[in-house]
Structures are given as C-alpha cells and as structure tokens.
Short mmCIF file of C-alpha atoms in Angstrom, two decimals:
data_model
loop_
_atom_site.label_atom_id
_atom_site.label_comp_id
_atom_site.label_asym_id
_atom_site.label_seq_id
_atom_site.Cartn_x
_atom_site.Cartn_y
_atom_site.Cartn_z
CA MET A 1 -0.02 0.05 -0.04
CA ALA A 2 1.50 3.32 -1.04
CA THR A 3 1.76 6.13 1.47
CA ILE A 4 0.21 9.38 0.35
CA ARG A 5 2.51 12.46 0.62
CA LEU A 6 2.01 16.03 0.23
CA GLY A 7 2.02 17.09 -3.36
CA ASP A 8 0.83 13.67 -4.64
CA ILE A 9 -2.33 13.59 -6.70
CA ALA A 10 -5.17 12.53 -4.49
CA PRO A 11 -6.26 8.97 -5.51
CA ASP A 12 -9.41 8.87 -7.55
CA PHE A 13 -12.21 6.44 -6.72
CA THR A 14 -15.94 5.75 -7.70
CA THR A 15 -18.01 4.85 -4.69
CA ASP A 16 -21.59 5.00 -3.16
CA THR A 17 -22.39 7.85 -0.83
CA THR A 18 -25.56 9.28 0.89
CA GLN A 19 -26.05 11.53 -2.11
CA GLY A 20 -25.73 8.82 -4.72
CA LYS A 21 -22.64 7.37 -6.63
CA ILE A 22 -19.65 9.73 -7.22
CA SER A 23 -16.35 9.58 -9.06
CA PHE A 24 -14.24 11.62 -6.62
CA HIS A 25 -12.13 13.82 -9.02
CA GLU A 26 -15.30 14.57 -11.21
CA TRP A 27 -17.21 15.47 -8.00
CA LEU A 28 -14.45 17.83 -6.84
CA GLY A 29 -14.45 19.61 -10.14
CA ASP A 30 -12.71 22.85 -9.84
CA SER A 31 -13.17 23.10 -6.10
CA TRP A 32 -10.84 22.32 -3.23
CA GLY A 33 -11.86 19.42 -1.15
CA VAL A 34 -11.77 18.09 2.44
CA LEU A 35 -12.00 14.27 2.89
CA PHE A 36 -12.33 13.24 6.46
CA SER A 37 -12.85 9.74 7.84
CA HIS A 38 -14.61 8.25 10.89
CA PRO A 39 -14.16 4.94 12.62
CA SER A 40 -17.82 3.87 12.17
CA ASP A 41 -21.31 5.19 12.33
CA PHE A 42 -23.16 5.93 15.62
CA THR A 43 -20.00 7.02 17.43
CA PRO A 44 -20.18 9.96 19.76
CA VAL A 45 -17.20 12.08 18.87
CA CYS A 46 -17.89 11.63 15.12
CA THR A 47 -21.47 12.66 15.66
CA THR A 48 -20.27 16.00 17.04
CA GLU A 49 -17.87 16.40 14.24
CA LEU A 50 -20.29 15.78 11.44
CA GLY A 51 -22.65 18.22 13.07
CA THR A 52 -19.92 20.91 13.31
CA VAL A 53 -19.02 20.43 9.70
CA ALA A 54 -22.65 20.95 8.86
CA ASN A 55 -22.76 24.19 10.82
CA TYR A 56 -19.52 25.29 9.12
CA PHE A 57 -20.75 24.39 5.64
CA PRO A 58 -21.22 27.92 4.50
CA GLU A 59 -17.71 28.75 5.54
CA PHE A 60 -16.35 25.89 3.38
CA GLN A 61 -18.40 27.14 0.45
CA LYS A 62 -17.07 30.59 0.85
CA ARG A 63 -13.60 29.01 0.24
CA ASN A 64 -14.70 27.03 -2.83
CA THR A 65 -14.20 23.93 -0.78
CA LYS A 66 -16.27 20.72 -0.89
CA VAL A 67 -16.39 18.43 2.14
CA ILE A 68 -17.07 14.78 2.11
CA ALA A 69 -16.93 12.27 4.97
CA LEU A 70 -16.12 8.60 5.07
CA SER A 71 -17.21 5.74 7.27
CA VAL A 72 -16.83 1.92 6.72
CA ASP A 73 -20.64 1.33 7.18
CA GLY A 74 -23.19 1.24 4.37
CA VAL A 75 -25.53 3.83 2.94
CA GLU A 76 -28.62 2.61 4.92
CA SER A 77 -26.67 2.96 8.13
CA HIS A 78 -25.40 6.31 7.20
CA LEU A 79 -28.87 7.61 6.48
CA LYS A 80 -30.04 6.35 9.98
CA TRP A 81 -27.02 7.93 11.64
CA ILE A 82 -27.71 11.31 9.84
CA LYS A 83 -31.06 11.47 11.55
CA ASP A 84 -29.25 11.06 14.90
CA ILE A 85 -26.75 13.82 13.98
CA GLU A 86 -29.39 16.24 12.76
CA GLU A 87 -31.50 15.71 15.80
CA THR A 88 -28.73 15.95 18.37
CA GLN A 89 -26.66 18.66 16.72
CA ASN A 90 -29.66 20.70 15.47
CA VAL A 91 -28.33 20.74 11.91
CA THR A 92 -29.09 19.73 8.38
CA LEU A 93 -26.40 17.65 6.79
CA GLN A 94 -25.62 19.07 3.32
CA TYR A 95 -22.63 16.99 2.25
CA PRO A 96 -22.20 13.38 1.40
CA ILE A 97 -20.89 10.47 3.51
CA ILE A 98 -18.98 7.80 1.69
CA ALA A 99 -20.21 4.24 2.23
CA ASP A 100 -16.98 2.39 2.36
CA GLU A 101 -18.03 -1.11 3.54
CA SER A 102 -15.19 -2.68 1.25
CA LYS A 103 -12.62 -0.47 2.95
CA GLU A 104 -11.48 0.32 -0.63
CA VAL A 105 -11.14 3.99 -0.19
CA ALA A 106 -9.73 3.63 3.35
CA ASN A 107 -7.05 1.44 2.03
CA LEU A 108 -6.43 3.72 -0.89
CA TYR A 109 -5.86 6.62 1.45
CA ASP A 110 -4.04 4.58 4.28
CA MET A 111 -6.78 5.16 6.82
CA ILE A 112 -6.44 1.93 8.76
CA HIS A 113 -3.55 1.73 11.13
CA PRO A 114 -3.29 -1.72 12.58
CA ASN A 115 -1.37 -0.60 15.71
CA ALA A 116 -4.32 1.62 16.51
CA ASP A 117 -7.17 -0.78 15.36
CA ASN A 118 -7.09 -3.51 12.71
CA THR A 119 -10.54 -2.78 11.31
CA LEU A 120 -11.64 0.84 12.04
CA THR A 121 -10.34 3.89 10.12
CA VAL A 122 -8.47 6.49 12.16
CA ARG A 123 -9.57 10.13 12.01
CA SER A 124 -7.69 11.19 8.87
CA VAL A 125 -8.08 14.54 7.20
CA PHE A 126 -6.99 15.29 3.57
CA ILE A 127 -7.12 18.78 2.20
CA ILE A 128 -6.91 18.64 -1.61
CA GLY A 129 -6.36 21.57 -3.92
CA ALA A 130 -8.11 22.51 -7.07
CA ASP A 131 -5.31 20.88 -9.03
CA LYS A 132 -6.31 17.55 -7.22
CA LYS A 133 -2.81 17.40 -5.22
CA VAL A 134 -2.89 16.63 -1.56
CA LYS A 135 -2.09 19.88 0.36
CA LEU A 136 -2.51 18.70 3.95
CA ILE A 137 -2.70 15.45 5.85
CA LEU A 138 -3.72 15.20 9.54
CA THR A 139 -4.46 11.98 11.48
CA TYR A 140 -6.14 12.03 14.97
CA PRO A 141 -6.68 9.16 17.36
CA ALA A 142 -10.29 7.96 17.77
CA SER A 143 -10.53 9.65 21.24
CA THR A 144 -9.78 13.27 20.06
CA GLY A 145 -12.21 15.32 18.07
CA ARG A 146 -10.97 17.47 15.30
CA ASN A 147 -10.79 21.30 15.35
CA PHE A 148 -12.60 22.56 12.35
CA ASP A 149 -11.50 26.18 13.00
CA GLU A 150 -8.05 24.98 12.43
CA LEU A 151 -8.87 23.39 9.17
CA LEU A 152 -10.65 26.56 7.90
CA ARG A 153 -7.54 28.53 8.99
CA VAL A 154 -5.27 26.12 7.02
CA ILE A 155 -7.42 26.39 3.88
CA ASP A 156 -7.11 30.16 4.15
CA SER A 157 -3.29 29.82 4.44
CA LEU A 158 -3.13 27.30 1.55
CA GLN A 159 -5.20 29.30 -0.78
CA LEU A 160 -3.25 32.63 0.10
CA THR A 161 0.21 31.07 -0.31
CA ALA A 162 -0.85 29.25 -3.62
CA ASN A 163 -1.34 32.66 -5.15
CA TYR A 164 1.31 34.92 -3.47
CA SER A 165 4.86 34.55 -2.75
CA VAL A 166 4.32 34.46 1.07
CA ALA A 167 4.04 32.09 3.91
CA THR A 168 1.92 32.34 7.05
CA PRO A 169 3.67 32.50 10.55
CA ALA A 170 2.64 30.68 13.70
CA ASN A 171 -0.84 31.10 14.83
CA TRP A 172 -1.57 33.20 11.80
CA LYS A 173 -5.26 33.96 10.97
CA ASP A 174 -6.95 35.51 7.96
CA GLY A 175 -6.16 39.25 8.01
CA ASP A 176 -2.84 39.03 10.01
CA ASP A 177 0.53 39.96 8.56
CA VAL A 178 2.39 37.33 6.35
CA VAL A 179 6.09 36.32 5.76
CA ILE A 180 7.58 37.35 2.41
CA SER A 181 9.27 34.43 0.53
CA THR A 182 12.99 34.26 1.08
CA ALA A 183 13.40 33.95 -2.65
CA ILE A 184 12.15 37.67 -3.09
CA LYS A 185 14.97 40.16 -2.98
CA ASP A 186 14.56 43.21 -0.70
CA GLU A 187 14.65 45.49 -3.80
CA ASP A 188 12.00 43.64 -5.52
CA ILE A 189 9.55 43.72 -2.65
CA PRO A 190 7.95 47.24 -3.27
CA ALA A 191 6.69 46.11 -6.70
CA LYS A 192 5.26 42.90 -5.38
CA PHE A 193 4.03 44.15 -1.94
CA PRO A 194 3.13 47.84 -2.36
CA LYS A 195 1.59 47.83 1.24
CA GLY A 196 5.12 47.99 2.54
CA PHE A 197 7.09 45.53 4.76
CA ASN A 198 8.95 45.23 8.03
CA ARG A 199 12.57 43.76 7.71
CA ILE A 200 13.06 42.05 11.01
CA LYS A 201 15.98 39.84 9.64
CA TYR A 202 17.25 39.37 6.22
CA TYR A 203 15.30 36.05 6.13
CA LEU A 204 12.20 37.39 8.18
CA ARG A 205 10.28 40.10 6.36
CA MET A 206 6.65 40.78 7.18
CA THR A 207 4.00 42.42 4.95
CA PRO A 208 0.20 43.01 5.30
CA GLN A 209 -1.85 40.15 3.78
CA PRO A 210 -1.74 41.07 0.12
CA ASN A 211 -5.36 39.94 -0.81
CA LYS A 212 -6.99 42.07 1.80
#
C-alpha cells in the first residue's frame, strides 16, 4: 500500500455515498476538497464532528471547498445516523458520507492503522487543492475530536500562499501579516508588495496580507 504524501495527486475512486454514486475527481471539479474519515457510524465524537461541519458548511463554500466524510458502514446505516446527527446537533447535513464497506477508499488513503485498530479507520483529514494535489494530511486518534476552526485556517493559508509569494507565521489567522518568501529580494519587494514591509531579519520580512 503506497503512502500518500503532500504534493501527490489525491487517488481517484468511484463509490456510493448518501447522495448517490460519485467519482471523486469529477465530484471535486474545480473546487478544493476536504475528505475526512470516521471509525464507524453511531460513534459519539464523530456525531459532534459531522454536526460541526454541517454548521460550518457555508464557511467551506466561501472558500470554494467541498467536504465529504467517510465511514466503513453502508448507505442505509449512514442515513439512519444522519437522522441522529441532525437531531442531536440541531443541523441539516448538506454534504455526502462515503459508504466504504469494502474499505477500498480507506485502504487507498491509508486510513487503517493496524497498531491503533485492525478494522476501524483512524480520524484522517486530507485537504486537496483544485489541482487535485494533496495539500495537508492530519491524523487524529479515535478519542480526540478534530478542530474545524483550524482546518478553515489552514485552507485560508493554503489558498493565500498558492497565489502569492508568502508564507503564514505561527498562529496566523486570515487578516494577519504574512512572511515574504526568502526567494524575493529586498529590492523587488515594493513592486510585489506595495503595502510596505517590515525587515526584522534578512530572512524574516513581514508584510500586510496582500489580498486584503
């Protein structure tokens, strides 16, 4: 089983979901994507996560990002679970859940870690760019719920740094100053970053976020 690394093309697949059969790359289209997995249906932490993503759905839409969940149970089970999620989290689920009973997708994305559990998927997150390349991989243990504010923050950073010669510093949030790429010479900064910059060290130069 090949390990997926950053920059790899996200493996394509065709699968059943709660919103019908999809081919993953075709379903993504020109959007960014978040694929996140769950150990199984009717699990407590996952119920809160799926509800949170439903609440955050408009924020993902603002970022041209589609979200899709995965669990190794079937569509019928998923649909029953959705009723519980909507009831307990006071949401309407707008995005599909992959029915991966064969574990084909879980194995394709290396979501089963035998030393954690032989059969259940770990809580994996893959952020995929519009170019279908994997931009971020996160893996959580079954006991720890994910922080979706952090995933939105990362998408903001990834989309910003894909379009400008900048990086985002520790704890950066949308609207904060950013780091100018070390490949840019001091004398070339004014043309690229007309808002000005602060030269802290020759390798650490800050500028206001260029797309704000």
